[in-house]
Short mmCIF file of C-alpha atoms and ligand atoms in Angstrom, two decimals:
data_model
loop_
_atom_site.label_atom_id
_atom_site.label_comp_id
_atom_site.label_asym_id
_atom_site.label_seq_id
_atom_site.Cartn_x
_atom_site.Cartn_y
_atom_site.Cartn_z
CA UNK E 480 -10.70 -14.25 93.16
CA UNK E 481 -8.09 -15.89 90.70
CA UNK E 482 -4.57 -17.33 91.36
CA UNK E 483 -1.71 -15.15 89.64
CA UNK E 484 2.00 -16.41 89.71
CA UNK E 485 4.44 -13.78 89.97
CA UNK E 486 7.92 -14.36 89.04
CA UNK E 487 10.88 -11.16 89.94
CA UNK E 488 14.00 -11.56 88.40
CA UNK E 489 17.61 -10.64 89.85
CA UNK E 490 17.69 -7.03 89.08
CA UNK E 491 14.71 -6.65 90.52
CA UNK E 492 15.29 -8.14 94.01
CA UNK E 493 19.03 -6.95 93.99
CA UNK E 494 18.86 -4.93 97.45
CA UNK E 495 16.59 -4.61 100.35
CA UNK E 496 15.12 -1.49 98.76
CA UNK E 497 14.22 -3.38 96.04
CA UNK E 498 12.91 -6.58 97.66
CA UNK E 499 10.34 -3.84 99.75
CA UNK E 500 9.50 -2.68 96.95
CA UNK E 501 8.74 -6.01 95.02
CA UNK E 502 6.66 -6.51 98.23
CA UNK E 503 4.74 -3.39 98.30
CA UNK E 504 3.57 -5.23 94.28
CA UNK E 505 3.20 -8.67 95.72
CA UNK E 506 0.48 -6.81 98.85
CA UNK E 507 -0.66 -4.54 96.12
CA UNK E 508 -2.02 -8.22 94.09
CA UNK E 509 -3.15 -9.21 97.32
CA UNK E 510 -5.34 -6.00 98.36
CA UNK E 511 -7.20 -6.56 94.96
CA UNK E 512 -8.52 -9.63 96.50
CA UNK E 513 -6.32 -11.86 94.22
CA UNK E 514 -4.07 -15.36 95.79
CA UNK E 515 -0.48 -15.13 94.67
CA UNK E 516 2.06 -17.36 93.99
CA UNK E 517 6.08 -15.77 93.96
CA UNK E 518 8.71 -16.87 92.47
CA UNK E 519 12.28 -15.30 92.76
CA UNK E 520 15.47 -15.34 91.28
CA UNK E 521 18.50 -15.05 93.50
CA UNK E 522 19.26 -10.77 94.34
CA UNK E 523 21.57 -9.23 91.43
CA UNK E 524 24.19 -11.03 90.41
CA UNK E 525 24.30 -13.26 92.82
CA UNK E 526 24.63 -16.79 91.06
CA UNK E 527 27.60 -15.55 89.19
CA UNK E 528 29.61 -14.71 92.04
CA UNK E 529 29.07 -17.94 93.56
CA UNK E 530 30.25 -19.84 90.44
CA UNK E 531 33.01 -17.59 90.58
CA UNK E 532 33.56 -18.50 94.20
CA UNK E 533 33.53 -22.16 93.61
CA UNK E 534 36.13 -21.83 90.78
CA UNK E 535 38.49 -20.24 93.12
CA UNK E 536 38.09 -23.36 95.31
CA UNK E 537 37.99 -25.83 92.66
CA UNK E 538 38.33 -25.03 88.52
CA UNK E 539 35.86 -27.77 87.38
CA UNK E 540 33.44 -28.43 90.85
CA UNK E 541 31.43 -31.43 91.04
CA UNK E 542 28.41 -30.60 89.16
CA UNK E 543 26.12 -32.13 92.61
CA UNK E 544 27.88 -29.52 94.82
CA UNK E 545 27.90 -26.72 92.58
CA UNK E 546 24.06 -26.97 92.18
CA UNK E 547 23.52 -27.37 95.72
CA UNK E 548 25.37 -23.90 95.70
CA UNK E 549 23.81 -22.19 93.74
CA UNK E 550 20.61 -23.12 94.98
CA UNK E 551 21.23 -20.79 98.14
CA UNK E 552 20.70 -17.87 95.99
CA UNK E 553 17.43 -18.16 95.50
CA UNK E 554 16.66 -19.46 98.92
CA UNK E 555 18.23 -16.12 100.49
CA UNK E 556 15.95 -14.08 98.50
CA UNK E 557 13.08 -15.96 98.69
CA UNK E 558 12.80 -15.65 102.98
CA UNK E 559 13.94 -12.43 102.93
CA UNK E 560 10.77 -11.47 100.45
CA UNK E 561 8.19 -13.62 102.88
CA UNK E 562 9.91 -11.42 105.89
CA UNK E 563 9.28 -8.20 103.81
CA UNK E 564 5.51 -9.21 103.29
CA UNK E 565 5.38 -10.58 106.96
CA UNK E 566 6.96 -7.20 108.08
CA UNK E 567 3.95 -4.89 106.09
CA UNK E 568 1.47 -7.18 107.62
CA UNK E 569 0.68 -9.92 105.34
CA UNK E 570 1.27 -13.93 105.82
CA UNK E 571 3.82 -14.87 103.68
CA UNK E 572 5.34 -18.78 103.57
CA UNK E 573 8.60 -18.87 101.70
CA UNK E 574 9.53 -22.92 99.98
CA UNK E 575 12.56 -24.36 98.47
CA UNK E 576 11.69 -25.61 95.11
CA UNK E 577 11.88 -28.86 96.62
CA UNK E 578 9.34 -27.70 98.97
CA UNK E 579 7.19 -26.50 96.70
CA UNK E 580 7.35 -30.21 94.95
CA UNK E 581 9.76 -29.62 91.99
CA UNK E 582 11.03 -32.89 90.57
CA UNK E 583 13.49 -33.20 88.49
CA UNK E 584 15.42 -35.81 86.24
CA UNK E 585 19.67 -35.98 87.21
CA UNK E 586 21.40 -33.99 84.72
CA UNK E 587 23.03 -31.01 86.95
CA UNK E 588 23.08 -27.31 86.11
CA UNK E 589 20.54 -28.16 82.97
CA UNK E 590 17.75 -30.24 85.02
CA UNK E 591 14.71 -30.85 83.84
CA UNK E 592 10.98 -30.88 85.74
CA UNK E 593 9.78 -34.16 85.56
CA UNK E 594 6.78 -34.11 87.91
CA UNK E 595 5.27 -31.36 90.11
CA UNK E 596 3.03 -32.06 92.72
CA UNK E 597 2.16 -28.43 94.27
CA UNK E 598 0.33 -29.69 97.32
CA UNK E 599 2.15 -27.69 99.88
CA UNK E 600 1.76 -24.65 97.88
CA UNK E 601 -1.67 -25.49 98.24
CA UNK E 602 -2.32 -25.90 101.82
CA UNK E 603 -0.41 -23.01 102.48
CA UNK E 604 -2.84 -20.80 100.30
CA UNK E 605 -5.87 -22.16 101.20
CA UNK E 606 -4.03 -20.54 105.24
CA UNK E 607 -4.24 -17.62 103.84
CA UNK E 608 -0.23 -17.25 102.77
CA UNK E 609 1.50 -15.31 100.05
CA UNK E 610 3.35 -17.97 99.23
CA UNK E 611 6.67 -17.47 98.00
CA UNK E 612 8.78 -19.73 95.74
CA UNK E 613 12.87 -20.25 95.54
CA UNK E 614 13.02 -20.34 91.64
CA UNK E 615 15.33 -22.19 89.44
CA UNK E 616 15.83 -25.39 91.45
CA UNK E 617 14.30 -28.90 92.27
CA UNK E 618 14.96 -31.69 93.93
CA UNK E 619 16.02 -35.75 92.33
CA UNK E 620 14.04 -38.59 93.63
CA UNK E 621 17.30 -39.66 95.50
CA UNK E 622 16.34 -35.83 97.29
CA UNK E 623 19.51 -34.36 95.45
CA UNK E 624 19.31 -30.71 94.99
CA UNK E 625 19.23 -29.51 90.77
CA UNK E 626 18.58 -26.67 89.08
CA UNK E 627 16.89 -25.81 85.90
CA UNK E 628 19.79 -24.04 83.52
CA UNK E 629 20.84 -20.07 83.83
CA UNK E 630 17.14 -18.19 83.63
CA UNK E 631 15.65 -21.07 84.63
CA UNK E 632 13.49 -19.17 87.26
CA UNK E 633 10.80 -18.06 84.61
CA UNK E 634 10.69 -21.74 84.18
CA UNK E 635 9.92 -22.60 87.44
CA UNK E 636 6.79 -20.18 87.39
CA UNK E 637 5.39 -21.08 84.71
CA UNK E 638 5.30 -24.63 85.86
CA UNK E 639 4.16 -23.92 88.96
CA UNK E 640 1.32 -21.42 87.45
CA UNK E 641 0.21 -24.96 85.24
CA UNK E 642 0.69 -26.90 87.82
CA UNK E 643 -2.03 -24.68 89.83
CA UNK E 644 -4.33 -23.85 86.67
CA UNK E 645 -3.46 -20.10 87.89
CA UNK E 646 -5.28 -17.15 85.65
CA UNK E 647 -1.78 -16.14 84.45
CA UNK E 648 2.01 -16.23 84.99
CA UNK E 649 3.34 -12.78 85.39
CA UNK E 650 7.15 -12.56 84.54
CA UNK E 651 8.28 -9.42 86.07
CA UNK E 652 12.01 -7.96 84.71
CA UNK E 653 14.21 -4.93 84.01
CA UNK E 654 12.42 -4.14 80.58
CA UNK E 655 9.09 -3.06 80.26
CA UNK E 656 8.26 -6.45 77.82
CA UNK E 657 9.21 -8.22 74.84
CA UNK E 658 10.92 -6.09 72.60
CA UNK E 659 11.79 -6.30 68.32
CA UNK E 660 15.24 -6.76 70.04
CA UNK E 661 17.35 -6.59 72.57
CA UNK E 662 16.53 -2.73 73.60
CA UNK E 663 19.85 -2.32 75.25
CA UNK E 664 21.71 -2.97 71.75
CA UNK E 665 19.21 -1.55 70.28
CA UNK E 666 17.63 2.00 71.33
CA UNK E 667 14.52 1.88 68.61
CA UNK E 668 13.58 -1.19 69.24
CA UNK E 669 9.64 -1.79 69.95
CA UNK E 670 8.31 -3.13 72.66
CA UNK E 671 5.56 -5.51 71.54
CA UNK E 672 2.01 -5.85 72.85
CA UNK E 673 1.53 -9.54 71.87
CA UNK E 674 3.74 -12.40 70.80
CA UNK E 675 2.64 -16.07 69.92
CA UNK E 676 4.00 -18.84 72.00
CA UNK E 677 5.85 -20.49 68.44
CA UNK E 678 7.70 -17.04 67.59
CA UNK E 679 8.90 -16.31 71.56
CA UNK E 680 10.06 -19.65 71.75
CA UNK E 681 12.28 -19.58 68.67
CA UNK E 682 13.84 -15.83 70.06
CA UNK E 683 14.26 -17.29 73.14
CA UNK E 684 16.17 -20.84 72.14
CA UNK E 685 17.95 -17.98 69.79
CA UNK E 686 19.22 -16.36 72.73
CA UNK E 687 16.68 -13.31 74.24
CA UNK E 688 16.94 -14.01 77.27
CA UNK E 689 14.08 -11.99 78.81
CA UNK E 690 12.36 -15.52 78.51
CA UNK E 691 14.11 -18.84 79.40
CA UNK E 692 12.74 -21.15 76.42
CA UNK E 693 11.65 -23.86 78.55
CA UNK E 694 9.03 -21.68 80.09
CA UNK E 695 7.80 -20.71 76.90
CA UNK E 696 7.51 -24.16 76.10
CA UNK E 697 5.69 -24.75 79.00
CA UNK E 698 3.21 -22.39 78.65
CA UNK E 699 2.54 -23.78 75.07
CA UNK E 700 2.30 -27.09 76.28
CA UNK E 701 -0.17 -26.01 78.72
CA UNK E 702 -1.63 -23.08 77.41
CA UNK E 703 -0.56 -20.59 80.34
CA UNK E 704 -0.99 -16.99 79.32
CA UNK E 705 2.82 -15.40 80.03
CA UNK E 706 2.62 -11.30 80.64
CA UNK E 707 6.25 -9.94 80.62
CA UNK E 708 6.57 -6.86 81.98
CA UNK E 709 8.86 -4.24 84.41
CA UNK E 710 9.07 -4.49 88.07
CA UNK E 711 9.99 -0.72 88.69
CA UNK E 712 7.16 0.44 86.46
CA UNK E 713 3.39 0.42 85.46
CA UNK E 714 3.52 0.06 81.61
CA UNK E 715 1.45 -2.54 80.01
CA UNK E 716 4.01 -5.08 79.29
CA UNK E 717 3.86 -8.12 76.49
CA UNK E 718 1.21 -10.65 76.27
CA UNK E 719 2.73 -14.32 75.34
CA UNK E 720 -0.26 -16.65 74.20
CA UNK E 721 -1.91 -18.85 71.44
CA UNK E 722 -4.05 -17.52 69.10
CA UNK E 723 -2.41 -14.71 67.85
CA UNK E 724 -2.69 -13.35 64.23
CA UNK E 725 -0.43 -15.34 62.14
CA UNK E 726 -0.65 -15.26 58.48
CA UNK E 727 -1.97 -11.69 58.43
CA UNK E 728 1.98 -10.46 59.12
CA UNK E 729 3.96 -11.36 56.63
CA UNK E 730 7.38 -10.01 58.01
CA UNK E 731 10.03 -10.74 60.88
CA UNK E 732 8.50 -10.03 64.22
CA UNK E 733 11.67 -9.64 66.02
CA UNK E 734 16.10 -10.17 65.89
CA UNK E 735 17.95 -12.45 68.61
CA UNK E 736 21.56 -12.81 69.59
CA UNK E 737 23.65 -15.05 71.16
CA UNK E 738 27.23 -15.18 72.66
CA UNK E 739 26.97 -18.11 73.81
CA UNK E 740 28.34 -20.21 70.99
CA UNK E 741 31.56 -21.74 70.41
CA UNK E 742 32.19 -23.94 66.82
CA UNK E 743 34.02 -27.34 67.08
CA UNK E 744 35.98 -28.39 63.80
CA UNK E 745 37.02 -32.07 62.78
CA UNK E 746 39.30 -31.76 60.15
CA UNK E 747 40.68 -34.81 57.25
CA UNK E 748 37.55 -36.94 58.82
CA UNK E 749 37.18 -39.87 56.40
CA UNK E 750 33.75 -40.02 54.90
CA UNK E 751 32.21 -43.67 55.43
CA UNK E 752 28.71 -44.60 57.36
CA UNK E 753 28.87 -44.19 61.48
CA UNK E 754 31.31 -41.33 61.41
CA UNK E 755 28.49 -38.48 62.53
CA UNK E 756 27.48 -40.85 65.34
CA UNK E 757 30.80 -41.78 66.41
CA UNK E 758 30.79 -37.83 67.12
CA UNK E 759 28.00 -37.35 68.56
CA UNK E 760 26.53 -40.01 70.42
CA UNK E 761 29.76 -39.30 73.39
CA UNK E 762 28.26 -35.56 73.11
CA UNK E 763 24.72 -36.69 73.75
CA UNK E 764 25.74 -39.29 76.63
CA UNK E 765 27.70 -36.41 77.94
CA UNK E 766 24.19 -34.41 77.96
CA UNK E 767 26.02 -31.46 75.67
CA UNK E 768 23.62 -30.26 72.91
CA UNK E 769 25.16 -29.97 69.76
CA UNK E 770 23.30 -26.95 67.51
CA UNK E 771 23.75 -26.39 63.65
CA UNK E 772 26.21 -29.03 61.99
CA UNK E 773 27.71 -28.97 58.49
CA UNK E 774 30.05 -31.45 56.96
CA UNK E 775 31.53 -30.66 53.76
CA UNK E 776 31.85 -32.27 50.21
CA UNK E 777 34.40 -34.84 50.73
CA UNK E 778 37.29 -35.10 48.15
CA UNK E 779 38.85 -37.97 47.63
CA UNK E 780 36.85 -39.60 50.96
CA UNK E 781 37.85 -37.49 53.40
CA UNK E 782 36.09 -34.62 54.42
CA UNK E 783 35.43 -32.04 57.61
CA UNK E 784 32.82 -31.72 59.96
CA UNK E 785 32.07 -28.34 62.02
CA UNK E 786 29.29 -28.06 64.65
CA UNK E 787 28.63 -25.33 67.71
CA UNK E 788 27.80 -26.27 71.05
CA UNK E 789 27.12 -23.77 74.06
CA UNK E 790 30.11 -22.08 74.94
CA UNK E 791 29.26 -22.88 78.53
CA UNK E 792 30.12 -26.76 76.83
CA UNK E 793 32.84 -26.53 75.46
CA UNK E 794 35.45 -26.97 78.07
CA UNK E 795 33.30 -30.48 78.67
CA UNK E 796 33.45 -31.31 74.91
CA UNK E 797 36.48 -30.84 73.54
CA UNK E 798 38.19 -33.68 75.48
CA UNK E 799 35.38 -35.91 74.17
CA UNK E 800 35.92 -34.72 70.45
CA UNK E 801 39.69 -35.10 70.88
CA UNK E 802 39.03 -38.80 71.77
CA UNK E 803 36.61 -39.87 69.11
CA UNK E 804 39.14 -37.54 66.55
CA UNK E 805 41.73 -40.48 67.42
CA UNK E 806 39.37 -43.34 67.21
CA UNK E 807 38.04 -42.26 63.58
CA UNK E 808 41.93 -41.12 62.15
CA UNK E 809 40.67 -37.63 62.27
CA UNK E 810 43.13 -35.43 61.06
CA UNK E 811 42.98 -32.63 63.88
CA UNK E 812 40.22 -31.02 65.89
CA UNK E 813 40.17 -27.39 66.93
CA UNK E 814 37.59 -25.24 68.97
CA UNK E 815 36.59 -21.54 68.48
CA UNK E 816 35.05 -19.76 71.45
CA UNK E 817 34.78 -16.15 69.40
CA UNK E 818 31.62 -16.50 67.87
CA UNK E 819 27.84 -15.46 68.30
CA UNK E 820 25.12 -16.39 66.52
CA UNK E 821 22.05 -13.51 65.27
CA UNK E 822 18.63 -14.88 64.09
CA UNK E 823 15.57 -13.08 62.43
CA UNK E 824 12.42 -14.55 63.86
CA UNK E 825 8.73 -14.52 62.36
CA UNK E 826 5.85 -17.01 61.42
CA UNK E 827 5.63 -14.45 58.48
CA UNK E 828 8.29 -15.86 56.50
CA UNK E 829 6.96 -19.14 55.75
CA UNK E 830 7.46 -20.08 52.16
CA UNK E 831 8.05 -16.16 51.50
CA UNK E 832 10.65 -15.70 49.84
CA UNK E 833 13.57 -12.92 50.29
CA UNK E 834 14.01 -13.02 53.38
CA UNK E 835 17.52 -14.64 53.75
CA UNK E 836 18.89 -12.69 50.51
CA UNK E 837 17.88 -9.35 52.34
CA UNK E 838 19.49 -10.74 55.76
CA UNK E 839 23.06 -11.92 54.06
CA UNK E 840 22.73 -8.48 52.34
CA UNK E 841 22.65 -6.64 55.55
CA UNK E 842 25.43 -8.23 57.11
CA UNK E 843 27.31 -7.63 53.70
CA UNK E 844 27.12 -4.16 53.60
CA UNK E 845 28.69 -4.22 57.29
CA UNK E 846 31.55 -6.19 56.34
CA UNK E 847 30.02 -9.17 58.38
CA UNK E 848 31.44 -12.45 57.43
CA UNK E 849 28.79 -15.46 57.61
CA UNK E 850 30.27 -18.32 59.06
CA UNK E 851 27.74 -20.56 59.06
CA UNK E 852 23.83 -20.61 58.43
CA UNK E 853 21.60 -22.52 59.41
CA UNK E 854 17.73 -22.27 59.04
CA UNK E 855 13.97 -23.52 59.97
CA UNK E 856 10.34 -22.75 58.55
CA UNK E 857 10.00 -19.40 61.08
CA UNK E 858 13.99 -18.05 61.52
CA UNK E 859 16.95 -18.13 59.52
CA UNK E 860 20.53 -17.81 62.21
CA UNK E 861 23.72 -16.84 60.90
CA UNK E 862 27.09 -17.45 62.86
CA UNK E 863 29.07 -14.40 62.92
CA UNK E 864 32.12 -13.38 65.01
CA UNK E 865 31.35 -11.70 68.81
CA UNK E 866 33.07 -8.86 68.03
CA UNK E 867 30.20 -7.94 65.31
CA UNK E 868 26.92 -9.12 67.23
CA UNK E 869 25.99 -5.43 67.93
CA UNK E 870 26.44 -4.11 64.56
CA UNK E 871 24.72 -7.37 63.32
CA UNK E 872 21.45 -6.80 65.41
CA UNK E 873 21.61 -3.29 64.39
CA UNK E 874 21.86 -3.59 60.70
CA UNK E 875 18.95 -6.41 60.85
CA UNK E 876 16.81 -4.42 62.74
CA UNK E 877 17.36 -1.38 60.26
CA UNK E 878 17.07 -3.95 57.02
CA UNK E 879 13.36 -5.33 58.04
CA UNK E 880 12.54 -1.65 59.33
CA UNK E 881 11.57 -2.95 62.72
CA UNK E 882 11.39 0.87 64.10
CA UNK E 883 8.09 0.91 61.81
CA UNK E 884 6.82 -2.46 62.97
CA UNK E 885 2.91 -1.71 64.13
CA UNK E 886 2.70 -3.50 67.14
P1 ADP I 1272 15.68 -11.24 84.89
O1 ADP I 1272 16.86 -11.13 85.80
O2 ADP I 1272 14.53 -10.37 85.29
O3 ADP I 1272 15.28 -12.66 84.62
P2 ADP I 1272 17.11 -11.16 82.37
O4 ADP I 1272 18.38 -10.39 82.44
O5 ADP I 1272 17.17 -12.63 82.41
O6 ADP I 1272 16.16 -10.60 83.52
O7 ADP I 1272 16.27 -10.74 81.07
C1 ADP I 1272 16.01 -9.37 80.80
C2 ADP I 1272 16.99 -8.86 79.78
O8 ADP I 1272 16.77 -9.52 78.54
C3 ADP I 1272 16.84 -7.40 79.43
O9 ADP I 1272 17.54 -6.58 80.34
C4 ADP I 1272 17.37 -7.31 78.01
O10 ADP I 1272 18.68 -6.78 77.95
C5 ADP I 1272 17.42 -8.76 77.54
N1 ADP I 1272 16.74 -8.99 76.24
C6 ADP I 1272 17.29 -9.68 75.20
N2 ADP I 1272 16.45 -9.69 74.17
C7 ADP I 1272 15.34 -9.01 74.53
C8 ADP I 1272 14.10 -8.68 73.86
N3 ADP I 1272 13.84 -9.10 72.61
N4 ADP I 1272 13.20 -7.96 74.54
C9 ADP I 1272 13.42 -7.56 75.81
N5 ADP I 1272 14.58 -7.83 76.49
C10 ADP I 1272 15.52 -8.55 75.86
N1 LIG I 1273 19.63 -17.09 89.36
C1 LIG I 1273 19.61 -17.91 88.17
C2 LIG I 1273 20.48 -17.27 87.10
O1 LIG I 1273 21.11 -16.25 87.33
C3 LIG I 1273 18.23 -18.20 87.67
C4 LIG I 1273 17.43 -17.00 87.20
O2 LIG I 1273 17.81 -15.86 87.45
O3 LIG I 1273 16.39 -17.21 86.56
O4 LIG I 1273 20.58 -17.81 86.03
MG1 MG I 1274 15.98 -14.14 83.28
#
């Protein structure tokens, strides 16, 4: 008998039809003998229309309310999945997150797990219980309610599945896996039968979001075997895990995308010592990550700075930036909230070289202008405008003949 963690996401708990049917998969686990851990996502779309709810009431709500909000989501779907499994006849025990034992530290709508002490998911296995999980949300010490950033559901199994020292975490989706890229951009894309914790993590901080990043990270961390696969179907999905072939694949393994960027510009910044953390230490108190960063050749001592933040941040950052702008004689600042950011992703491009000249190339021949670059050991991200992403995936994907990739 082993202990498998399930985690459904929104599409696939969107209606009652679909909850029974997530059910009928949950008893199917359980007939095999197996104990199973759930963890759900609030039903469709549900988390957006309650931030769009609370902006009706109030443009810029109190990050401690809004989280308590949003947190009903996942609590609605997560009893109405233990009454499906109670209704076909198995014991099912639905928990909050803080229930389950989800601690988290205090920064709202991005929270992170801090401790997790699974002991009443525990007792209520050892009675026997299917017992399912509200994902995406904790709990402070001070017993205020978090949650763990949009997505963050996947992260919440794949701590719990650690937590437990469960066989696997199974993250169960709209797609039948991970893909070469997005497959709704992209029709050929391939759906791949095994990815290495390093390369999903970098598509996933790069914006594929059929993995949150921090549950990736996780299941590095603590070596927890990740299958993604489809709730609606039977096809073997993607295996996420250590150990997989490395140096034998010398290519790009797989294109991400990203609208949610936005680029800040400081321009006629003088150049002298403490001007980049006169920037960004406000951003970092303020608990908004700033991503690639570029300052240019000063002439004549003054020069200009340009970084991106999420574009989720920006409404939160630009009054910051506009402050420090003044403090530092900073000419003017300015935001851009058109942008998106495409990445080619792959262990195999370590010290190989042609990789980027083929990738500006691409975007070239599509007319793309490169904004900014920016890149590591295993990608290389380009900031385009949004209006472009598509065509940007699609010449990529094309350019490294990812249609061909053997799997
Ligand atoms: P869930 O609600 O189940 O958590 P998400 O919408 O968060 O599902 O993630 C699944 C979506 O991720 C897919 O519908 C797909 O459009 C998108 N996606 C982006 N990149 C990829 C990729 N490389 N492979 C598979 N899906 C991807
Ligand atoms: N419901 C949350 C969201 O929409 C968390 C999740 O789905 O993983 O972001
Ligand atoms: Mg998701």
């Amino acid at each position: 008998m082993a202990l498998i963690v399930q985690k459904y996401g929104g599409s696939s708990v969107a209606d009652a039809e679909k909850i029974k049917n997530v059910a009928r998969r949950i008893a199917a686990t359980r007939d095999k003998g197996d104990e199973v851990v759930v963890v759900v996502s609030a039903m469709g779309d549900t988390t957006d229309e309650l931030i769009q709810l609370a902006r009706q009431i109030n443009p810029r709500p109190p990050e401690r309310e809004l989280d308590l909000l949003l947190s009903t989501g996942e609590i609605v779907s997560c009893t109405l999945m233990a009454m499906a499994l109670n209704y076909m006849g198995y014991k099912a025990v639905s928990l909050t997150g803080a229930q389950a034992g989800i601690e988290t530290d205090t920064s709202h709508s991005k929270a992170r797990i801090l401790r997790l002490e699974p002991k009443r998911v525990v007792r209520e296995l050892e009675r026997g219980n299917v017992v399912v999980v509200a994902g995406f949300q904790g709990v402070t010490r001070d017993m205020d309610v978090t949650t763990l950033g949009r997505g963050g559901s996947d992260t919440t199994a794949v701590a719990l599945a650690a937590a437990l020292r469960a066989q696997r975490c199974e993250i169960y989706t709209d797609v039948e896996g991970v893909y070469t890229a997005d497959p709704r951009i992209v029709p050929e894309a391939r759906k791949l039968k095994e990815i290495g914790y390093e390369e999903m993590l970098e598509l996933a901080t790069l914006g594929a979001k059929v993995m949150h990043s921090r549950a990736v990270e996780l299941g590095q961390l603590y070596n927890v075997p990740i299958l993604v696969a489809s709730s609606f179907t039977d096809a073997p999905g993607t295996m996420i895990r250590g150990g997989t072939a490395m140096e034998v694949r010398n290519r790009v393994r797989g294109i991400a995308h990203d609208v949610n960027v936005a680029k800040i510009t400081l321009v006629g910044v003088p150049d002298r010592p403490g001007i980049a953390a006169a920037v960004f230490q406000p951003l970092a108190k303020a608990n908004i990550s700033v991503d690639t960063i570029v300052q240019n050749a000063s002439i004549n001592n003054i020069t200009d700075l340009t970084f991106t933040v999420a574009r989720s941040d920006v409404d939160k950052a630009m009054p910051i930036v506009r402050e420090v702008a003044k403090t530092i004689g900073a000419k003017e600042c300015a935001s851009d909230s058109t942008l998106a950011k495409v990445s080619i992703v792959g262990t195999g491009m370590q010290g190989a070289p042609g990789y980027a000249a083929t990738m500006f190339r691409a975007l070239s021949e599509q007319g793309i202008n490169i904004q900014l670059i920016t890149t590591s050991e295993i990608r290389i991200t380009c900031i385009i405008s949004e209006d472009r992403v598509k065509d940007a995936v699609r010449a990529l994907h094309k350019a490294f003949e990812l249609e061909k990739a053997e799997l």
